[in-house]
CSV table of C-alpha atoms and ligand atoms in Angstrom, one decimal:
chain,number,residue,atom,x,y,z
A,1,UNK,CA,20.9,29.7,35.6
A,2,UNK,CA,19.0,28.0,32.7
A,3,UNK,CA,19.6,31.1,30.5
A,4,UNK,CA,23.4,30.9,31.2
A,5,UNK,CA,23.9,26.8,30.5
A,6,UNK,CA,21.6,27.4,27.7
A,7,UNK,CA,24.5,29.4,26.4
A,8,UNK,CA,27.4,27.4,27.7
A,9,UNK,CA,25.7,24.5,25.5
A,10,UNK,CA,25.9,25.9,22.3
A,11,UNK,CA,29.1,24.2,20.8
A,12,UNK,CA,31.8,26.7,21.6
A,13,UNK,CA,35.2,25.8,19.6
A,14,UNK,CA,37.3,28.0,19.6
A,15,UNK,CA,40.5,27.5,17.4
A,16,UNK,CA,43.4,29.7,18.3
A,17,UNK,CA,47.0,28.5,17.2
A,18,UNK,CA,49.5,30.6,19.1
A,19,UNK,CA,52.4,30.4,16.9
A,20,UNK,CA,54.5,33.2,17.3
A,21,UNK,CA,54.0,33.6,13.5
A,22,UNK,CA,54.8,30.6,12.3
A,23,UNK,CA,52.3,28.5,10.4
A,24,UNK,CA,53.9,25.0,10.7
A,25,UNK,CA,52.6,23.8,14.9
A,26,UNK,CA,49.9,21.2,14.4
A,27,UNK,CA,46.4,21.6,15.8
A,28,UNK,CA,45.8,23.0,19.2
A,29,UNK,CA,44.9,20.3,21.7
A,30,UNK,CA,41.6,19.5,22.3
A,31,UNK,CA,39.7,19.6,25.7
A,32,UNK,CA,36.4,18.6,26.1
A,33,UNK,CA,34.6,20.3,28.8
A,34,UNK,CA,31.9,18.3,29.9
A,35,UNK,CA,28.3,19.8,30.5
A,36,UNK,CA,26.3,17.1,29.9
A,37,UNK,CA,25.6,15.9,33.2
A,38,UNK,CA,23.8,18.8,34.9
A,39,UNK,CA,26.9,21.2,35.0
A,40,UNK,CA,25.8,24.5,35.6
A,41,UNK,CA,28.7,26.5,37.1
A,42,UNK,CA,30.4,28.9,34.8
A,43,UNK,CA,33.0,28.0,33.0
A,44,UNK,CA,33.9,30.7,30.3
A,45,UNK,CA,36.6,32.6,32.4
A,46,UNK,CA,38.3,29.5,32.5
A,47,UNK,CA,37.9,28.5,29.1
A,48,UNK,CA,38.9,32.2,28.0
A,49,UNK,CA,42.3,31.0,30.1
A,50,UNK,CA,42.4,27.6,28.0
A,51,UNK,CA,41.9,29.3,24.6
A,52,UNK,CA,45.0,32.0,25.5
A,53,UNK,CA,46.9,29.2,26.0
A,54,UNK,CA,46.6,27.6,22.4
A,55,UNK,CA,43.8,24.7,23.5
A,56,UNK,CA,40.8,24.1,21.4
A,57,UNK,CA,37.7,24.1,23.6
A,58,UNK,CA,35.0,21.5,23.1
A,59,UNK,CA,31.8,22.5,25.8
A,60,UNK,CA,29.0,19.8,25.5
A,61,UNK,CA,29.9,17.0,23.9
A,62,UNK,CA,28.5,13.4,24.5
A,63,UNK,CA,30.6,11.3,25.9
A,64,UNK,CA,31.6,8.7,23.1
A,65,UNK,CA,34.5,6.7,22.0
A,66,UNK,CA,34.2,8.5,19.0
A,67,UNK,CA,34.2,12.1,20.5
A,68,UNK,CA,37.1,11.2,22.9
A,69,UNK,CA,39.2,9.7,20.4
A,70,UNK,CA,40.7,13.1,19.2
A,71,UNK,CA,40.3,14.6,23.1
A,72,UNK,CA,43.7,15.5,24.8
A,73,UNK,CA,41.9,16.3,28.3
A,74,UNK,CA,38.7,15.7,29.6
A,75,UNK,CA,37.2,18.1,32.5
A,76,UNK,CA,34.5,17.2,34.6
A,77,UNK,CA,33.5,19.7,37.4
A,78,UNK,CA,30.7,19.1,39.6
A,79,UNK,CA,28.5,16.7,37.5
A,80,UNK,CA,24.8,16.5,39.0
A,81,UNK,CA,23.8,13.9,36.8
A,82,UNK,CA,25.3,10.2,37.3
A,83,UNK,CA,27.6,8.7,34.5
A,84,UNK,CA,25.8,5.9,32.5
A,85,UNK,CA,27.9,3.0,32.2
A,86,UNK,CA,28.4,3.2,28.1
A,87,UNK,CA,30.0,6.8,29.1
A,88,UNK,CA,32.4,5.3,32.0
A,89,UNK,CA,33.5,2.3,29.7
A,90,UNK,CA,34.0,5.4,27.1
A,91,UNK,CA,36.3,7.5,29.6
A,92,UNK,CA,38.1,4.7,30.9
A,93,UNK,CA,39.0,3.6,27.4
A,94,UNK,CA,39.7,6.9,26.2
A,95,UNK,CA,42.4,6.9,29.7
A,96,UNK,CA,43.9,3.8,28.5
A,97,UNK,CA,45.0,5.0,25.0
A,98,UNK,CA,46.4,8.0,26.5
A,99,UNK,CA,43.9,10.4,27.3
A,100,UNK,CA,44.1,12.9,30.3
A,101,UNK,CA,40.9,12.9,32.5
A,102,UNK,CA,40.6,15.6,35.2
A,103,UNK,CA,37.5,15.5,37.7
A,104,UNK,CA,37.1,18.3,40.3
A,105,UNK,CA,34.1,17.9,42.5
A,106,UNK,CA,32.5,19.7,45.7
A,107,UNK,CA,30.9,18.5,48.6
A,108,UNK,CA,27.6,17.5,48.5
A,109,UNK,CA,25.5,15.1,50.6
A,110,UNK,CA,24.9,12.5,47.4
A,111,UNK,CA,28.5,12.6,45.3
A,112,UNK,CA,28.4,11.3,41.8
A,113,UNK,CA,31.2,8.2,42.1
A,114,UNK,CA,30.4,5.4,38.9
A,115,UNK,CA,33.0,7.8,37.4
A,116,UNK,CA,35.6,8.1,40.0
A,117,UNK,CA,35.0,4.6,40.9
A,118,UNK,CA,36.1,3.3,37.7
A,119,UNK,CA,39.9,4.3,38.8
A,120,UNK,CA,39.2,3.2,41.9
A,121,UNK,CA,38.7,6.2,43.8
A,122,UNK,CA,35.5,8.1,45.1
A,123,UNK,CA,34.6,11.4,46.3
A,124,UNK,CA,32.9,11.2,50.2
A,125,UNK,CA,31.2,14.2,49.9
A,126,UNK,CA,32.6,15.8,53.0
A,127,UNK,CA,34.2,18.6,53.6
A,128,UNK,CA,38.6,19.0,54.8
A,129,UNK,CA,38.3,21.9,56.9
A,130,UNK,CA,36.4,22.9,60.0
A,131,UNK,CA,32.2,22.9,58.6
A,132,UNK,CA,32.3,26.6,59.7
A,133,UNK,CA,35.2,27.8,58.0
A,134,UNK,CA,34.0,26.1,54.8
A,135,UNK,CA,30.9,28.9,54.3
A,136,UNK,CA,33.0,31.8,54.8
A,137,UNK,CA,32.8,32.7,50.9
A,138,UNK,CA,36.2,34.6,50.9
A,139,UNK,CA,38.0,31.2,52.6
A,140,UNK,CA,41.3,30.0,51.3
A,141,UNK,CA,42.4,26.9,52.6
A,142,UNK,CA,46.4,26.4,51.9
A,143,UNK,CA,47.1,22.7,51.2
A,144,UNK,CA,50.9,22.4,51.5
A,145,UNK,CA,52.8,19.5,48.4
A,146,UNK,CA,54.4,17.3,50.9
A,147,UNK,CA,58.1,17.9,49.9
A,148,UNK,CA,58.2,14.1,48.7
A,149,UNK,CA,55.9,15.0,46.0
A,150,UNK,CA,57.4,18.3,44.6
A,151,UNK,CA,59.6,16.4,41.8
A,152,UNK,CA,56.6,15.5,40.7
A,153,UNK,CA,55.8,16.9,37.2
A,154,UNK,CA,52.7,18.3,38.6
A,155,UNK,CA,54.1,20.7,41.1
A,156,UNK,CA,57.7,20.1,40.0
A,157,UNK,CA,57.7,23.5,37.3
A,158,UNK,CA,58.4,26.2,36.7
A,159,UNK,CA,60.4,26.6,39.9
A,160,UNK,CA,59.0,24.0,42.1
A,161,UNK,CA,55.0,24.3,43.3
A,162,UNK,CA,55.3,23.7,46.9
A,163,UNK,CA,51.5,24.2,48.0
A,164,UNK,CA,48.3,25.6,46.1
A,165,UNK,CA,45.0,27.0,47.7
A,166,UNK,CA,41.5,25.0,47.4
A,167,UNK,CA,38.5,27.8,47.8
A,168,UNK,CA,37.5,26.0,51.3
A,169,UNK,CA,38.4,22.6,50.4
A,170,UNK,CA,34.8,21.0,49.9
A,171,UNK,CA,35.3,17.4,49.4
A,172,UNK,CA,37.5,14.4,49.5
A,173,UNK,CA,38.5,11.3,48.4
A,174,UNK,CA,38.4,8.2,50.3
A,175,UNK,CA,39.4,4.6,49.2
A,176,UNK,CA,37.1,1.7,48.3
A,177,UNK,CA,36.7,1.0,51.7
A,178,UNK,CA,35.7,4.3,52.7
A,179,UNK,CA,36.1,2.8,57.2
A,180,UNK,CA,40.3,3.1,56.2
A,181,UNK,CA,42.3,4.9,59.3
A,182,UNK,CA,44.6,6.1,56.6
A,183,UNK,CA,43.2,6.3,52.9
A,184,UNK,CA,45.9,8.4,51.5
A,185,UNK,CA,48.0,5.1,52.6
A,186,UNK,CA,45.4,2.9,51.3
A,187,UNK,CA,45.1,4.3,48.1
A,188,UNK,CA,49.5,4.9,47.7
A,189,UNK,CA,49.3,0.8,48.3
A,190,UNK,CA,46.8,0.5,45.5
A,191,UNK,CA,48.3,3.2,42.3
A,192,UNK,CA,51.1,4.7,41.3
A,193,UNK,CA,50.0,7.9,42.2
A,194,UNK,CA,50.1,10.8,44.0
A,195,UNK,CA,48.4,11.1,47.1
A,196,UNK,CA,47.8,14.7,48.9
A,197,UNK,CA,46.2,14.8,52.4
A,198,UNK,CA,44.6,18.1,53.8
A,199,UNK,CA,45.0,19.1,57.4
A,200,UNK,CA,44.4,17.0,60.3
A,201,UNK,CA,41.6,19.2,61.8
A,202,UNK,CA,39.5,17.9,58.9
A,203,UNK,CA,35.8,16.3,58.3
A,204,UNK,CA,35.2,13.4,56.9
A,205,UNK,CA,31.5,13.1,55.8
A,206,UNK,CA,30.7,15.2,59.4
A,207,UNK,CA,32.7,13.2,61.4
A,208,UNK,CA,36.3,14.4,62.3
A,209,UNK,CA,38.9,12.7,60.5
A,210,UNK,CA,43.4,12.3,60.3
A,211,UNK,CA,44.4,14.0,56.6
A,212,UNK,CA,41.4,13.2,54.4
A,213,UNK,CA,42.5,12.4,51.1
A,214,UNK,CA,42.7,16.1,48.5
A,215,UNK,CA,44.0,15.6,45.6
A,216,UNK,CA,44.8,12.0,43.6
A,217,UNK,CA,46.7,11.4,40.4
A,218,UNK,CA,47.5,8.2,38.9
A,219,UNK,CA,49.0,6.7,35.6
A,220,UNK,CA,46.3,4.6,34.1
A,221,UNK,CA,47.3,2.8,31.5
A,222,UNK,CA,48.7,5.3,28.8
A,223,UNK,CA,46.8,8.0,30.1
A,224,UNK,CA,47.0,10.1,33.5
A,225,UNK,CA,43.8,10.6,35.6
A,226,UNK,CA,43.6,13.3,38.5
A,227,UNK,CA,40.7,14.1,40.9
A,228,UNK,CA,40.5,17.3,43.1
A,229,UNK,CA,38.0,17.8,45.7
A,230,UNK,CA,37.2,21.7,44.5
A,231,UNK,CA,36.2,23.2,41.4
A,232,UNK,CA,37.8,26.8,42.3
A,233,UNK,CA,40.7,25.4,40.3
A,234,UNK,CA,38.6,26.1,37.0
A,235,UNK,CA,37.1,29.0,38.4
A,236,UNK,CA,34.0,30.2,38.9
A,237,UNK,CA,32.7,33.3,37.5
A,238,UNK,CA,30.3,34.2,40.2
A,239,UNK,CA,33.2,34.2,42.5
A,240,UNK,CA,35.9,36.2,40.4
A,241,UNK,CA,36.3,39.8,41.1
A,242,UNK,CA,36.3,38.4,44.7
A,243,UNK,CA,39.8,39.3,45.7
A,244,UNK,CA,40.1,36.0,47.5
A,245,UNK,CA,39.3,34.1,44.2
A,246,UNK,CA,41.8,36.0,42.3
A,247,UNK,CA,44.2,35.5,45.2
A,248,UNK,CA,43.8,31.6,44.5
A,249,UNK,CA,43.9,32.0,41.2
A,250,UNK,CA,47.3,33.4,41.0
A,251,UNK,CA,48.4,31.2,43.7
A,252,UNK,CA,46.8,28.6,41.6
A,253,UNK,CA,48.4,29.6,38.1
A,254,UNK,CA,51.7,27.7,38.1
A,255,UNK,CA,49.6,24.4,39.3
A,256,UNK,CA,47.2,24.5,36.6
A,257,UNK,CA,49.5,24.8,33.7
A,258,UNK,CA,52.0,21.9,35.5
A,259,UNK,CA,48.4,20.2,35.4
A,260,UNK,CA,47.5,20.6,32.2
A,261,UNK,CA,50.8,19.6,30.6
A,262,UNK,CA,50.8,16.2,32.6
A,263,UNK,CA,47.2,15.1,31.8
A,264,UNK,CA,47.5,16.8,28.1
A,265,UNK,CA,47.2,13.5,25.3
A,266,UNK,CA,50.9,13.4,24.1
A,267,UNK,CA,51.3,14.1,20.4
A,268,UNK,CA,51.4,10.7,18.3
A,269,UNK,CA,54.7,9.9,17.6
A,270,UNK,CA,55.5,10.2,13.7
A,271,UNK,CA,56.6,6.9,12.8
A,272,UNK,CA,60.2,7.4,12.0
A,273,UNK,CA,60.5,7.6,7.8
A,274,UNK,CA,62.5,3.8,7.3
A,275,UNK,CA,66.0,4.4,5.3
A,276,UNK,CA,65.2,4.2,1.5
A,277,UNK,CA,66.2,1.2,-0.2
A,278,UNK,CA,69.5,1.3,-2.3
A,279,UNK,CA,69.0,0.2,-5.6
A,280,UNK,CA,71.2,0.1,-8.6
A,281,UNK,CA,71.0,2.7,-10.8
A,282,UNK,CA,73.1,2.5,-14.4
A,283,UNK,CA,73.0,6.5,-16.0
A,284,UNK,CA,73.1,5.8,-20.0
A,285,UNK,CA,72.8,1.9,-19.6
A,286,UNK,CA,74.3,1.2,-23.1
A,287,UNK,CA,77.7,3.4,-22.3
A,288,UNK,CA,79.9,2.5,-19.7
A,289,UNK,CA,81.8,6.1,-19.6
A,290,UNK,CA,78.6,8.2,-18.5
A,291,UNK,CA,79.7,11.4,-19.7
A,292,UNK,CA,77.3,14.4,-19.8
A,293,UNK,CA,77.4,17.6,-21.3
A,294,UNK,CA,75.9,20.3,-19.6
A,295,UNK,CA,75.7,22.8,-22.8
A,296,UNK,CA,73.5,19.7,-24.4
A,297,UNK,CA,69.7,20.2,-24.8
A,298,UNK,CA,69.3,16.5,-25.9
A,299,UNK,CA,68.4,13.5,-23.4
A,300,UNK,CA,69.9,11.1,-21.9
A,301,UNK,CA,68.7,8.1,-19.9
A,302,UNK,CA,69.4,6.5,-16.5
A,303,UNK,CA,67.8,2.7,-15.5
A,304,UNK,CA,66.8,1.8,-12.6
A,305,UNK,CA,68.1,-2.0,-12.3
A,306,UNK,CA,66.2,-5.3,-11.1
A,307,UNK,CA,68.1,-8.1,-9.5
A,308,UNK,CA,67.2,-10.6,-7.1
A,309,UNK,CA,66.0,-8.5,-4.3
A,310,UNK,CA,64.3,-5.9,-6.2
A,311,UNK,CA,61.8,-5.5,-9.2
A,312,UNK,CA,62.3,-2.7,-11.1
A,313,UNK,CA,58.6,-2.6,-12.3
A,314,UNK,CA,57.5,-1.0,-9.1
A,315,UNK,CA,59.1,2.2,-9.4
A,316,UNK,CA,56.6,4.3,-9.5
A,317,UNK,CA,58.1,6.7,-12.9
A,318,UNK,CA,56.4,9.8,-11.4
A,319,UNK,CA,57.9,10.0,-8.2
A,320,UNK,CA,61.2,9.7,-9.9
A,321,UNK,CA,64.0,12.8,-9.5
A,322,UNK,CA,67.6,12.5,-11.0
A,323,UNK,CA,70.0,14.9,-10.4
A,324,UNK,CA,67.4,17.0,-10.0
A,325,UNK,CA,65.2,16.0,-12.9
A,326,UNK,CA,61.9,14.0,-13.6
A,327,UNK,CA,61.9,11.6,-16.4
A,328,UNK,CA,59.8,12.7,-19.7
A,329,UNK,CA,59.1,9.0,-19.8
A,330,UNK,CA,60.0,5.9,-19.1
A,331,UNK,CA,59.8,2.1,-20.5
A,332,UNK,CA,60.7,-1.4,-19.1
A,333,UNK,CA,63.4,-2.8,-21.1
A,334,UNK,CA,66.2,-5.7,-19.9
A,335,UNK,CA,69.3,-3.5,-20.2
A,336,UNK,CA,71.9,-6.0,-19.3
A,337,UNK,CA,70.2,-9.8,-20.6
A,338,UNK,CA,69.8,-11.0,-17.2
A,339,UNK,CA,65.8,-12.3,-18.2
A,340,UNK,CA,64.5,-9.2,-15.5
A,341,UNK,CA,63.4,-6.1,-16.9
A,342,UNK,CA,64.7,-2.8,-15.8
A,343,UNK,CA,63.3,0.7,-15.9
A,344,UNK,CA,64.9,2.6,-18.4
A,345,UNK,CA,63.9,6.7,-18.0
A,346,UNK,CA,64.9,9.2,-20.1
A,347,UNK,CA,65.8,13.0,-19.0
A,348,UNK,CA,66.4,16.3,-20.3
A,349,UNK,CA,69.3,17.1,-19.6
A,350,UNK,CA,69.1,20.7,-19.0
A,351,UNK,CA,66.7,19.6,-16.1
A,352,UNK,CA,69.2,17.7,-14.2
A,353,UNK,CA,69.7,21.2,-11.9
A,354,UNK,CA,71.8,19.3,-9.5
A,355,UNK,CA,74.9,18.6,-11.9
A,356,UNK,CA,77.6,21.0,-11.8
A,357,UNK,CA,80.8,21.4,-13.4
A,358,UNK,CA,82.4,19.8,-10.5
A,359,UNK,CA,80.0,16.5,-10.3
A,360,UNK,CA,81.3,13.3,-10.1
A,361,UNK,CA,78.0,11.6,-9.2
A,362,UNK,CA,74.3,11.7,-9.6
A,363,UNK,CA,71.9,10.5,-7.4
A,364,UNK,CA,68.4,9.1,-8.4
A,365,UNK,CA,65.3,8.9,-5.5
A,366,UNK,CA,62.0,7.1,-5.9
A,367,UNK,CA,59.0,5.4,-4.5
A,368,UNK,CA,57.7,2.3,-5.1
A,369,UNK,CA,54.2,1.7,-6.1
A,370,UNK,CA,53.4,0.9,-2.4
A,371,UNK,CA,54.9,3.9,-1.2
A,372,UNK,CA,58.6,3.1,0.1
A,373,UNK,CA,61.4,5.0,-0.5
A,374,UNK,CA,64.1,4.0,-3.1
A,375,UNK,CA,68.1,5.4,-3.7
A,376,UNK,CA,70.8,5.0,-6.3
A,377,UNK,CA,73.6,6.7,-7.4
A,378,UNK,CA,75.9,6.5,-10.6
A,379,UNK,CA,79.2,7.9,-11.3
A,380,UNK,CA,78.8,10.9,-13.6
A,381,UNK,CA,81.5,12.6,-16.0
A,382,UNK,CA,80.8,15.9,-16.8
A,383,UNK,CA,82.7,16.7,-20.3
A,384,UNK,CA,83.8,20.1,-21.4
A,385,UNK,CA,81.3,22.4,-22.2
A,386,UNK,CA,81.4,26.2,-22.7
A,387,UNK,CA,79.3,26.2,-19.7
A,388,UNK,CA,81.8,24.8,-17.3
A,389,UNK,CA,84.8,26.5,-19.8
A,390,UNK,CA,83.1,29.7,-18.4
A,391,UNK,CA,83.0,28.8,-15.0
A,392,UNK,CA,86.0,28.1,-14.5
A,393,UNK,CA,87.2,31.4,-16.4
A,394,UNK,CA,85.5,33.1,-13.3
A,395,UNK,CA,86.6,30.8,-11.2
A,396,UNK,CA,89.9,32.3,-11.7
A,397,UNK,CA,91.9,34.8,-9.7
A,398,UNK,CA,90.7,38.4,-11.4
A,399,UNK,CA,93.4,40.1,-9.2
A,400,UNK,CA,95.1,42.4,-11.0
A,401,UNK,CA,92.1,43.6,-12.7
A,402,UNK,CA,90.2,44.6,-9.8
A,403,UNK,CA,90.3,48.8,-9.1
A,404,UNK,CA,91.9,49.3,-12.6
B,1,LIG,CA1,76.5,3.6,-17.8
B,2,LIG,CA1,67.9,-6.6,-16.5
């Protein structure tokens, strides 16, 4: 077993972008699997399923702010080792700001709870079927979504997951106080979750008990949190090729992906780009007609204007486009004696791409030296030329000629 976690611990990323050809998705999500608290169970089928469905896999990692910070989904399945209280603070902060944290845990007579417990929740250790049924290896207990829960984004895709199978449903939750004649009802008064019970012929901690608490989800702060009292979920290699396992597993399939969409990190929203700031614009300052030749392969100039509201020393000149051109250069100069300076920039005018016969109007964009966006327009005259002369000559009904 030493050999295999040996291997599992090597840093595994894997960086797979499925994108259907295109080259323009952003980076796969991240999930960090942790092994750093005495995980030994094999993971790789599973994380063979994560990587085919475009996640970047992260196996252990310490458990840091720092790590976390570009995490879309932590996994933590059957931790041996206890949580030290620098990693819960970690997790739970990583939950706040949007993180998805998803715990699946077995029975076992000593569970691991200073992580659970910091959403309020704790696994008891027993078991949610008969103690019998639970060491049949090929045992596949069907836990039914009460029909309450199945708009719920977790079960509520593709067409509606209305029960999922645990391998023998090893474990459960209880609430804080762990004495409660009805914890799922406990813990519903508590979060804003979702509470799943197993079947009333169920152990709690070796004692019988009315629907023992299976699954838990709640929002916490920006981030969702779910816990699930098996690890079959994320499979388990020494099990698969066991037709019961695969049986789950497909049964299983639909509930996983509804799972990891829900806890998955949303994408940051791009902060919407503000609307550029008009600004006056005055195309050949010292002429009031604005007239352009497009045969010419002289220059003409176009000044950006200051006024009470805006400065026209902080264009930035190199950002600058015109009708399709950038400026050859540029110089502060007052064009029109009102004691501010404007920015007088001077094209080529076989540059400006985006003048055609036809334009009436030319449009200059920008940025300022601290990086916003400025617009202005001028009214534009495009004179005669032979270039529009012979544009319009083909512009014109050829008829007659055609098929001679
Ligand atoms: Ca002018
Ligand atoms: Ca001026």
């Amino acid at each position: 077993m030493l050999q295999v976690k040996g291997v599992l611990c090597t840093l595994l990323a894997v960086f797979l972008l499925f994108l259907g050809g295109a080259g323009i998705a952003g980076a796969a999500p991240k999930m960090v699997i942790d092994r750093s608290h005495g995980q030994n169970a094999d993971v790789s089928g599973f994380t063979s399923v994560l990587v085919s469905k475009g996640w970047e896999v992260i196996l252990d990692e310490p458990l840091t702010e720092q790590v976390l910070s570009d995490c879309s989904l932590l996994l933590v399945t059957q931790p041996s080792t206890e949580f030290e209280a620098n990693e819960v603070a970690a997790v739970r902060s990583y939950v706040q700001n949007g993180g998805g944290l998803w715990v699946l845990c077995g029975a076992g007579p000593q569970p691991l709870n200073a992580l659970p417990a910091a959403f309020g929740v704790s696994f008891t250790g027993g078991l949610v079927q008969s103690f019998d049924a639970n060491w049949e290896p090929i045992q596949t207990l069907t836990i039914p979504v009460p029909s309450a829960l199945q708009s719920h984004p977790l079960f509520s895709k593709p067409s509606g997951v209305t029960q999922f199978v645990y391998q023998s449903g090893t474990s459960l939750f209880s609430p804080a106080n762990p004495d409660s004649s009805d914890p799922a009802a406990d813990l519903q008064q508590t979060f804003p979750l979702v509470v799943i019970a197993g079947d009333v012929n169920a152990y709690d901690d070796y004692t019988w008990a009315f629907n023992p608490v299976v699954v838990v989800a709640a929002e916490v702060g920006a981030g969702h949190v779910l816990f699930m009292g098996d690890t079959s979920l994320v499979g388990d290699k020494p099990l698969s090729g066991l037709s019961a396992q695969a049986t789950r597993e497909a049964v299983n399939e639909p509930l996983v992906d509804n799972i990891l969409d829900w806890l998955k990190k949303p994408e940051p929203e791009l902060p919407a780009e503000p609307d550029p700031i008009t600004v006056t614009i005055n195309l050949r300052p010292w002429n009031p007609y604005n007239a352009i030749n497009l045969d010419s392969r002289g220059f003409v100039r176009v000044a950006v204007m200051s006024d009470s509201s805006f400065d026209a020393a902080n264009v930035n000149p190199t950002s600058v486009k015109f009708a399709g051109g950038s400026p050859v250069c540029s110089k502060p100069m007052n064009v029109n004696r009102d004691h501010k300076k404007d920015l007088v920039l001077v094209l080529w005018i076989p540059d400006l791409k985006d003048l055609t016969c036809d334009s009436v109007e030319a449009v200059l964009t920008a940025k300022t030296k601290d990086g916003k966006s400025i617009q202005g327009s001028d009214s534009v005259q495009i004179v005669p030329s032979k270039k529009c002369k012979k544009q319009a000559d083909n512009g014109k009904d050829c008829g007659g000629k055609k098929g001679k």
